[in-house]
Each structure stands twice: as C-alpha cells, then as structure tokens.
Amino acid sequence: MFLRRKHSQKDDSDQRDSKVSELRTAIGPLSGRSAKYCTDACLRRYLEARNWNVDKAKKMLEETLKWRLTYKPEEIRWHEVAHEGETGKVSRANFHDHQGRTVLIMRPGMQNTKSAENNIRHLVYLLENAIMNLAEGQEQMSWLIDFTGFSLNTSIPIKVARDIVYILQGHYPERLAVAFLCNPPKIFEAFYKAVKYFLDPKTAQKVKFVYPKNKDSMELMKSYFDVEDLPGEFGGNGTLKYDHEEFSRLMAEDDVKTAKFWGIDDKPYHIANGNGHSAAEVAPEPAAPIAQRVS
C-alpha cells in the first residue's frame, strides 16, 4: 500500500510537470518582463487556480500578461502611493507565519482616502512588495485584518471591493494562503455577504473569522503564528506600532530591489518624512539579493 501511494504521488507530480510544459508551449514565446514573470512556479499557480485545465489556465495567464503590460504594477513606487499608507491601513509585518510566509496587516478602520483607483494602486504595490519579499521557494502570503475602528464610514464601496477581488483572484492566483478577519463587527457581516458573492469558493475557504476572546480562534491563530510575534489586537503578546516614516524608508529600499529585478532604470527620488519635508534620497544602486523572483 505504501509503495502504491508513493507511485501515485510520483505519477501526480509527473502529470503536473507535464501540464506545466503543455501550458508553456500553449502560451508560446515570451520576451522581456513577461518572460521573467512566467516562471514554472507561476505557471503552476495559474494551473492550480484553474484545476489544472491548461486551456483555462492559458486564458487566465494571458489576461494577466495583458493587464501587467498596461497597469505595470512592477513600476509603481512607494512615493507615488505613500499618502494612501499614512495611517497604516495596509502594511507589511516585520514577522512571518510558521511557514515563513510574508504577512500583510490590514486595518480597514484606518481608511483615510476616497479614491478607488489610488486605494487599489496602493494595495497592488504592497502585494508586489510582499511577493518580492517571499522566502526562496515560498509562493504565498498570509493576511491579518484588524477591524478596530471599522464603520460604514470607513468601509470601501462594494464596487471597489469587487474590483479588488477581481485583481486578486485574476492576477494573483494562489498567492493567498490564509486571511484572518479579526473581531469583525456585526455591520461587516452584510458587507462580507455581498463581497463573498464575487469570491471563488477556494478563496472563500481561506477566509477565517477569529475573535481574540474565543479559545478556538486563538488556537487557530497559534497554529499559524508565534504568539510572541502576533500583535495584541490579534490576541498575541507582540506589539506593532505603525511608523509611517520608518515604513517609507523600508519601502524605498525595496523599490531599489524591485527596479533591479525587473531591469528598470529608476531615477533618484526623495521620500518625505512625517512632516512632508524631504528626508532622504533613494537611488537605484546595487542592493542585496532579492529573496525570490516574482512569479
């Protein structure tokens, strides 16, 4: 029985490798950033998202390549979206989950702007940044969503939520490992029901509602995170205060890595401190090796 299972696993692996080769042949020759984007790991994610149907994965991938050519997410720089992040409504955590995955922290109650396009652009920037900071061999990230201060006044419109879901599912397939919605208020339930309508069933299964005072919720959180790293608002013992100036410096450094990876000749620019005055100049000079290629 053990040998049969071992052979079955090898057969599955061989079949999936064959599907990757088939998809690569189907999309044809690529050049430039499209070629750099379409690694084997990337193709696997698109196949996984379409249940290993090559034709459907091909269509999905081609739509992403068209989107990336026009939207150019790899060219977004922090100084272009920094105003969206002043309150820390979305940021990259300084810790990882037990699997070593990058963690994004979202605070919808800290919503500070009304522009749908700028909100989406800010999120796309941080998705690209999170991917760039994934460990070698890691393809997914985890989300922690803190609903402190959330109200109807701070919630984004359903249409914007729908557009975000479309981008996440259509152009970042299999990037999300799990999303913890921490202590969501009752008023969020109606909002989520509307948003869930647009979610793929596989994505919906990754969404976990957790409550710090609930024992089962905390056990679930501990299975994903070190309680000493986990901030108090998520039921842990850690502290994580968002410092916009410090985070801006970190993002500016990462922008150099991003430009180097994609072969983009960025011009030096100034990042502003909390008072809006120029704090430092960042130029695309040689940086430390990137942890993982974007795929």
Short mmCIF file of C-alpha atoms in Angstrom, two decimals:
data_model
loop_
_atom_site.label_atom_id
_atom_site.label_comp_id
_atom_site.label_asym_id
_atom_site.label_seq_id
_atom_site.Cartn_x
_atom_site.Cartn_y
_atom_site.Cartn_z
CA MET A 1 0.00 0.00 0.00
CA PHE A 2 2.87 2.35 0.89
CA LEU A 3 4.57 1.68 -2.45
CA ARG A 4 1.31 2.21 -4.31
CA ARG A 5 0.80 5.57 -2.59
CA LYS A 6 4.38 6.57 -3.34
CA HIS A 7 3.97 5.68 -7.02
CA SER A 8 0.66 7.58 -7.11
CA GLN A 9 2.30 10.72 -5.71
CA LYS A 10 5.10 10.46 -8.28
CA ASP A 11 2.58 9.97 -11.07
CA ASP A 12 0.66 13.06 -9.93
CA SER A 13 3.88 15.07 -9.84
CA ASP A 14 4.87 13.88 -13.31
CA GLN A 15 1.42 14.72 -14.67
CA ARG A 16 1.59 18.21 -13.23
CA ASP A 17 5.07 18.76 -14.63
CA SER A 18 3.66 17.71 -17.98
CA LYS A 19 0.82 20.23 -17.60
CA VAL A 20 3.33 22.99 -16.89
CA SER A 21 5.23 22.12 -20.07
CA GLU A 22 1.98 21.98 -22.00
CA LEU A 23 0.95 25.42 -20.74
CA ARG A 24 4.35 26.89 -21.58
CA THR A 25 4.05 25.57 -25.12
CA ALA A 26 0.50 26.89 -25.39
CA ILE A 27 1.38 30.47 -24.42
CA GLY A 28 4.23 30.50 -26.93
CA PRO A 29 7.46 32.51 -26.92
CA LEU A 30 7.65 35.41 -24.46
CA SER A 31 10.12 38.23 -24.05
CA GLY A 32 11.05 40.94 -21.60
CA ARG A 33 9.15 41.16 -18.34
CA SER A 34 6.51 38.67 -19.49
CA ALA A 35 9.20 36.01 -19.85
CA LYS A 36 10.59 36.91 -16.43
CA TYR A 37 7.14 36.71 -14.90
CA CYS A 38 6.25 33.30 -16.33
CA THR A 39 8.43 31.01 -14.25
CA ASP A 40 7.43 27.37 -13.77
CA ALA A 41 6.16 28.27 -10.30
CA CYS A 42 3.99 30.98 -11.84
CA LEU A 43 2.51 28.57 -14.37
CA ARG A 44 1.76 26.09 -11.60
CA ARG A 45 -0.21 28.70 -9.70
CA TYR A 46 -2.37 29.50 -12.72
CA LEU A 47 -2.94 25.81 -13.37
CA GLU A 48 -3.84 25.24 -9.73
CA ALA A 49 -6.30 28.13 -9.87
CA ARG A 50 -8.00 26.52 -12.86
CA ASN A 51 -7.92 22.94 -11.54
CA TRP A 52 -5.07 22.05 -13.89
CA ASN A 53 -7.09 22.76 -17.01
CA VAL A 54 -4.48 24.02 -19.48
CA ASP A 55 -6.89 25.93 -21.73
CA LYS A 56 -8.47 27.79 -18.82
CA ALA A 57 -5.09 28.48 -17.23
CA LYS A 58 -3.79 29.80 -20.56
CA LYS A 59 -6.70 32.22 -20.87
CA MET A 60 -6.23 33.41 -17.30
CA LEU A 61 -2.49 33.89 -17.69
CA GLU A 62 -2.86 35.75 -20.98
CA GLU A 63 -5.31 38.14 -19.33
CA THR A 64 -2.79 38.78 -16.56
CA LEU A 65 0.03 39.43 -19.03
CA LYS A 66 -2.15 41.98 -20.82
CA TRP A 67 -3.05 43.59 -17.50
CA ARG A 68 0.58 43.79 -16.39
CA LEU A 69 1.59 45.37 -19.71
CA THR A 70 -0.93 48.18 -19.24
CA TYR A 71 -1.15 48.56 -15.44
CA LYS A 72 2.60 47.99 -14.94
CA PRO A 73 2.41 47.01 -11.25
CA GLU A 74 6.18 46.50 -11.08
CA GLU A 75 6.70 50.18 -11.91
CA ILE A 76 4.64 51.55 -9.02
CA ARG A 77 6.89 53.21 -6.46
CA TRP A 78 6.22 53.95 -2.82
CA HIS A 79 6.44 57.73 -3.18
CA GLU A 80 3.50 57.50 -5.61
CA VAL A 81 1.21 55.76 -3.11
CA ALA A 82 2.71 56.76 0.24
CA HIS A 83 -0.15 59.18 1.00
CA GLU A 84 -2.51 56.19 0.96
CA GLY A 85 -0.43 54.48 3.62
CA GLU A 86 -0.11 57.33 6.11
CA THR A 87 -2.46 55.69 8.61
CA GLY A 88 -1.02 52.19 8.15
CA LYS A 89 -4.22 50.78 6.67
CA VAL A 90 -2.10 48.21 4.82
CA SER A 91 1.49 47.36 5.70
CA ARG A 92 3.96 44.50 5.64
CA ALA A 93 4.60 42.95 9.04
CA ASN A 94 8.10 42.56 10.46
CA PHE A 95 7.43 38.90 11.24
CA HIS A 96 6.39 35.78 9.30
CA ASP A 97 3.97 32.95 9.95
CA HIS A 98 5.10 29.45 10.92
CA GLN A 99 5.60 28.58 7.25
CA GLY A 100 7.89 31.55 6.72
CA ARG A 101 5.33 33.40 4.63
CA THR A 102 5.21 37.18 4.29
CA VAL A 103 2.43 38.72 6.37
CA LEU A 104 0.34 41.70 5.30
CA ILE A 105 -1.55 43.57 8.01
CA MET A 106 -4.72 45.38 7.00
CA ARG A 107 -6.69 47.84 9.10
CA PRO A 108 -9.90 48.82 7.27
CA GLY A 109 -10.84 51.06 10.20
CA MET A 110 -7.85 53.26 9.28
CA GLN A 111 -9.19 54.08 5.81
CA ASN A 112 -8.06 57.63 5.05
CA THR A 113 -8.92 58.36 1.41
CA LYS A 114 -11.84 58.13 -1.01
CA SER A 115 -10.08 57.49 -4.32
CA ALA A 116 -10.90 53.98 -5.55
CA GLU A 117 -8.03 53.95 -8.05
CA ASN A 118 -5.45 55.11 -5.51
CA ASN A 119 -6.64 52.58 -2.92
CA ILE A 120 -6.29 49.77 -5.44
CA ARG A 121 -2.91 51.03 -6.65
CA HIS A 122 -1.65 51.17 -3.05
CA LEU A 123 -2.79 47.60 -2.41
CA VAL A 124 -1.27 46.33 -5.67
CA TYR A 125 2.03 47.96 -4.72
CA LEU A 126 2.06 46.15 -1.37
CA LEU A 127 1.09 42.84 -2.97
CA GLU A 128 4.05 43.14 -5.33
CA ASN A 129 6.26 44.12 -2.41
CA ALA A 130 5.09 41.16 -0.32
CA ILE A 131 5.81 38.80 -3.22
CA MET A 132 9.26 40.29 -3.70
CA ASN A 133 9.98 39.56 -0.04
CA LEU A 134 8.83 35.94 -0.04
CA ALA A 135 11.42 33.41 1.04
CA GLU A 136 13.03 31.13 -1.53
CA GLY A 137 10.53 28.51 -2.66
CA GLN A 138 7.60 30.25 -0.96
CA GLU A 139 4.69 31.30 -3.17
CA GLN A 140 2.03 32.51 -0.76
CA MET A 141 1.40 35.18 1.86
CA SER A 142 -0.83 35.47 4.92
CA TRP A 143 -3.14 38.35 5.81
CA LEU A 144 -4.10 39.67 9.22
CA ILE A 145 -7.08 42.03 9.11
CA ASP A 146 -7.81 44.12 12.20
CA PHE A 147 -11.31 45.59 12.35
CA THR A 148 -10.66 48.03 15.18
CA GLY A 149 -12.43 51.29 14.33
CA PHE A 150 -14.30 49.83 11.36
CA SER A 151 -17.58 51.53 10.49
CA LEU A 152 -19.74 52.20 7.47
CA ASN A 153 -17.88 55.49 7.10
CA THR A 154 -14.52 53.74 6.76
CA SER A 155 -15.66 50.81 4.61
CA ILE A 156 -14.86 50.89 0.92
CA PRO A 157 -17.74 50.76 -1.59
CA ILE A 158 -18.87 47.32 -2.77
CA LYS A 159 -17.80 48.19 -6.32
CA VAL A 160 -14.24 48.88 -5.16
CA ALA A 161 -14.22 45.65 -3.15
CA ARG A 162 -15.39 43.80 -6.26
CA ASP A 163 -12.60 45.35 -8.35
CA ILE A 164 -10.04 44.37 -5.70
CA VAL A 165 -11.34 40.80 -5.62
CA TYR A 166 -11.13 40.66 -9.42
CA ILE A 167 -7.48 41.76 -9.39
CA LEU A 168 -6.52 39.44 -6.53
CA GLN A 169 -8.18 36.36 -7.99
CA GLY A 170 -7.50 37.09 -11.63
CA HIS A 171 -3.92 38.35 -11.47
CA TYR A 172 -2.52 36.98 -8.19
CA PRO A 173 -3.90 33.43 -8.17
CA GLU A 174 -2.84 31.14 -5.33
CA ARG A 175 -0.90 33.94 -3.66
CA LEU A 176 -3.13 33.99 -0.59
CA ALA A 177 -2.57 31.20 1.94
CA VAL A 178 -4.99 32.44 4.59
CA ALA A 179 -6.77 35.64 5.63
CA PHE A 180 -7.70 36.15 9.27
CA LEU A 181 -10.54 38.61 9.86
CA CYS A 182 -10.06 39.60 13.48
CA ASN A 183 -13.04 40.70 15.55
CA PRO A 184 -15.23 41.93 12.67
CA PRO A 185 -18.30 43.86 13.89
CA LYS A 186 -21.86 42.85 13.08
CA ILE A 187 -22.16 45.58 10.46
CA PHE A 188 -19.40 43.89 8.48
CA GLU A 189 -21.45 40.72 8.00
CA ALA A 190 -23.74 42.28 5.39
CA PHE A 191 -20.72 43.78 3.61
CA TYR A 192 -18.95 40.41 3.55
CA LYS A 193 -22.03 38.61 2.23
CA ALA A 194 -22.03 40.99 -0.72
CA VAL A 195 -18.28 40.57 -1.30
CA LYS A 196 -18.38 36.79 -0.87
CA TYR A 197 -20.62 36.60 -3.91
CA PHE A 198 -17.56 37.53 -6.01
CA LEU A 199 -15.15 35.18 -4.24
CA ASP A 200 -14.02 31.92 -5.77
CA PRO A 201 -15.00 29.04 -3.42
CA LYS A 202 -11.33 28.14 -2.94
CA THR A 203 -10.56 31.72 -1.90
CA ALA A 204 -13.57 31.88 0.41
CA GLN A 205 -12.30 28.79 2.26
CA LYS A 206 -9.10 30.67 3.10
CA VAL A 207 -11.01 33.40 4.95
CA LYS A 208 -11.15 32.79 8.71
CA PHE A 209 -13.21 34.82 11.18
CA VAL A 210 -11.41 34.96 14.53
CA TYR A 211 -12.16 36.57 17.87
CA PRO A 212 -9.42 37.22 20.49
CA LYS A 213 -11.63 36.15 23.40
CA ASN A 214 -12.61 32.89 21.72
CA LYS A 215 -10.43 29.91 22.68
CA ASP A 216 -10.88 28.07 19.38
CA SER A 217 -10.00 31.22 17.44
CA MET A 218 -6.81 31.68 19.42
CA GLU A 219 -5.79 28.05 18.97
CA LEU A 220 -6.24 28.51 15.23
CA MET A 221 -4.11 31.66 15.28
CA LYS A 222 -1.39 29.89 17.28
CA SER A 223 -1.26 27.15 14.66
CA TYR A 224 -0.22 29.79 12.11
CA PHE A 225 1.74 32.34 14.15
CA ASP A 226 4.14 32.60 17.07
CA VAL A 227 2.12 34.21 19.86
CA GLU A 228 5.14 36.35 20.79
CA ASP A 229 5.16 37.86 17.29
CA LEU A 230 1.41 38.25 16.98
CA PRO A 231 0.30 41.81 17.89
CA GLY A 232 -2.05 42.25 20.84
CA GLU A 233 -5.00 43.22 18.66
CA PHE A 234 -4.79 39.73 17.15
CA GLY A 235 -4.60 38.02 20.53
CA GLY A 236 -0.82 37.75 20.79
CA ASN A 237 1.83 39.19 23.09
CA GLY A 238 3.62 41.28 20.50
CA THR A 239 3.37 44.98 19.78
CA LEU A 240 3.39 46.51 16.33
CA LYS A 241 3.05 50.26 16.04
CA TYR A 242 2.96 51.61 12.51
CA ASP A 243 5.64 54.24 11.89
CA HIS A 244 4.99 55.82 8.50
CA GLU A 245 8.40 57.42 8.20
CA GLU A 246 10.24 54.20 9.03
CA PHE A 247 7.98 52.15 6.76
CA SER A 248 8.58 54.64 3.94
CA ARG A 249 12.34 54.15 4.28
CA LEU A 250 11.88 50.38 4.13
CA MET A 251 9.69 50.61 1.04
CA ALA A 252 12.12 52.97 -0.67
CA GLU A 253 14.91 50.44 -0.14
CA ASP A 254 12.69 47.69 -1.53
CA ASP A 255 11.89 49.86 -4.56
CA VAL A 256 15.58 49.71 -5.44
CA LYS A 257 15.47 45.90 -5.31
CA THR A 258 12.31 45.84 -7.43
CA ALA A 259 13.82 48.10 -10.08
CA LYS A 260 16.96 45.97 -10.19
CA PHE A 261 15.00 42.74 -10.50
CA TRP A 262 12.85 43.98 -13.38
CA GLY A 263 15.69 45.85 -15.08
CA ILE A 264 14.05 49.25 -14.66
CA ASP A 265 16.24 52.35 -14.72
CA ASP A 266 14.64 54.36 -11.92
CA LYS A 267 15.61 57.96 -11.33
CA PRO A 268 16.54 59.04 -7.79
CA TYR A 269 13.66 60.47 -5.81
CA HIS A 270 13.08 61.95 -2.38
CA ILE A 271 10.99 60.33 0.31
CA ALA A 272 9.18 62.65 2.68
CA ASN A 273 9.14 62.42 6.43
CA GLY A 274 6.04 62.69 8.57
CA ASN A 275 6.03 66.47 8.19
CA GLY A 276 6.10 66.32 4.41
CA HIS A 277 9.72 67.52 4.18
CA SER A 278 12.38 65.70 2.21
CA ALA A 279 14.06 63.14 4.44
CA ALA A 280 16.29 61.09 2.15
CA GLU A 281 17.21 60.48 -1.44
CA VAL A 282 16.90 56.99 -2.83
CA ALA A 283 18.70 55.94 -5.98
CA PRO A 284 18.64 52.59 -7.80
CA GLU A 285 22.08 51.45 -6.70
CA PRO A 286 23.11 47.80 -6.27
CA ALA A 287 21.17 46.21 -3.43
CA ALA A 288 21.14 42.95 -1.52
CA PRO A 289 19.99 39.87 -3.47
CA ILE A 290 16.24 39.51 -3.78
CA ALA A 291 14.81 36.68 -1.72
CA GLN A 292 12.68 35.28 -4.51
CA ARG A 293 11.70 36.00 -8.04
CA VAL A 294 8.21 37.29 -8.65
CA SER A 295 6.10 34.65 -10.34
#
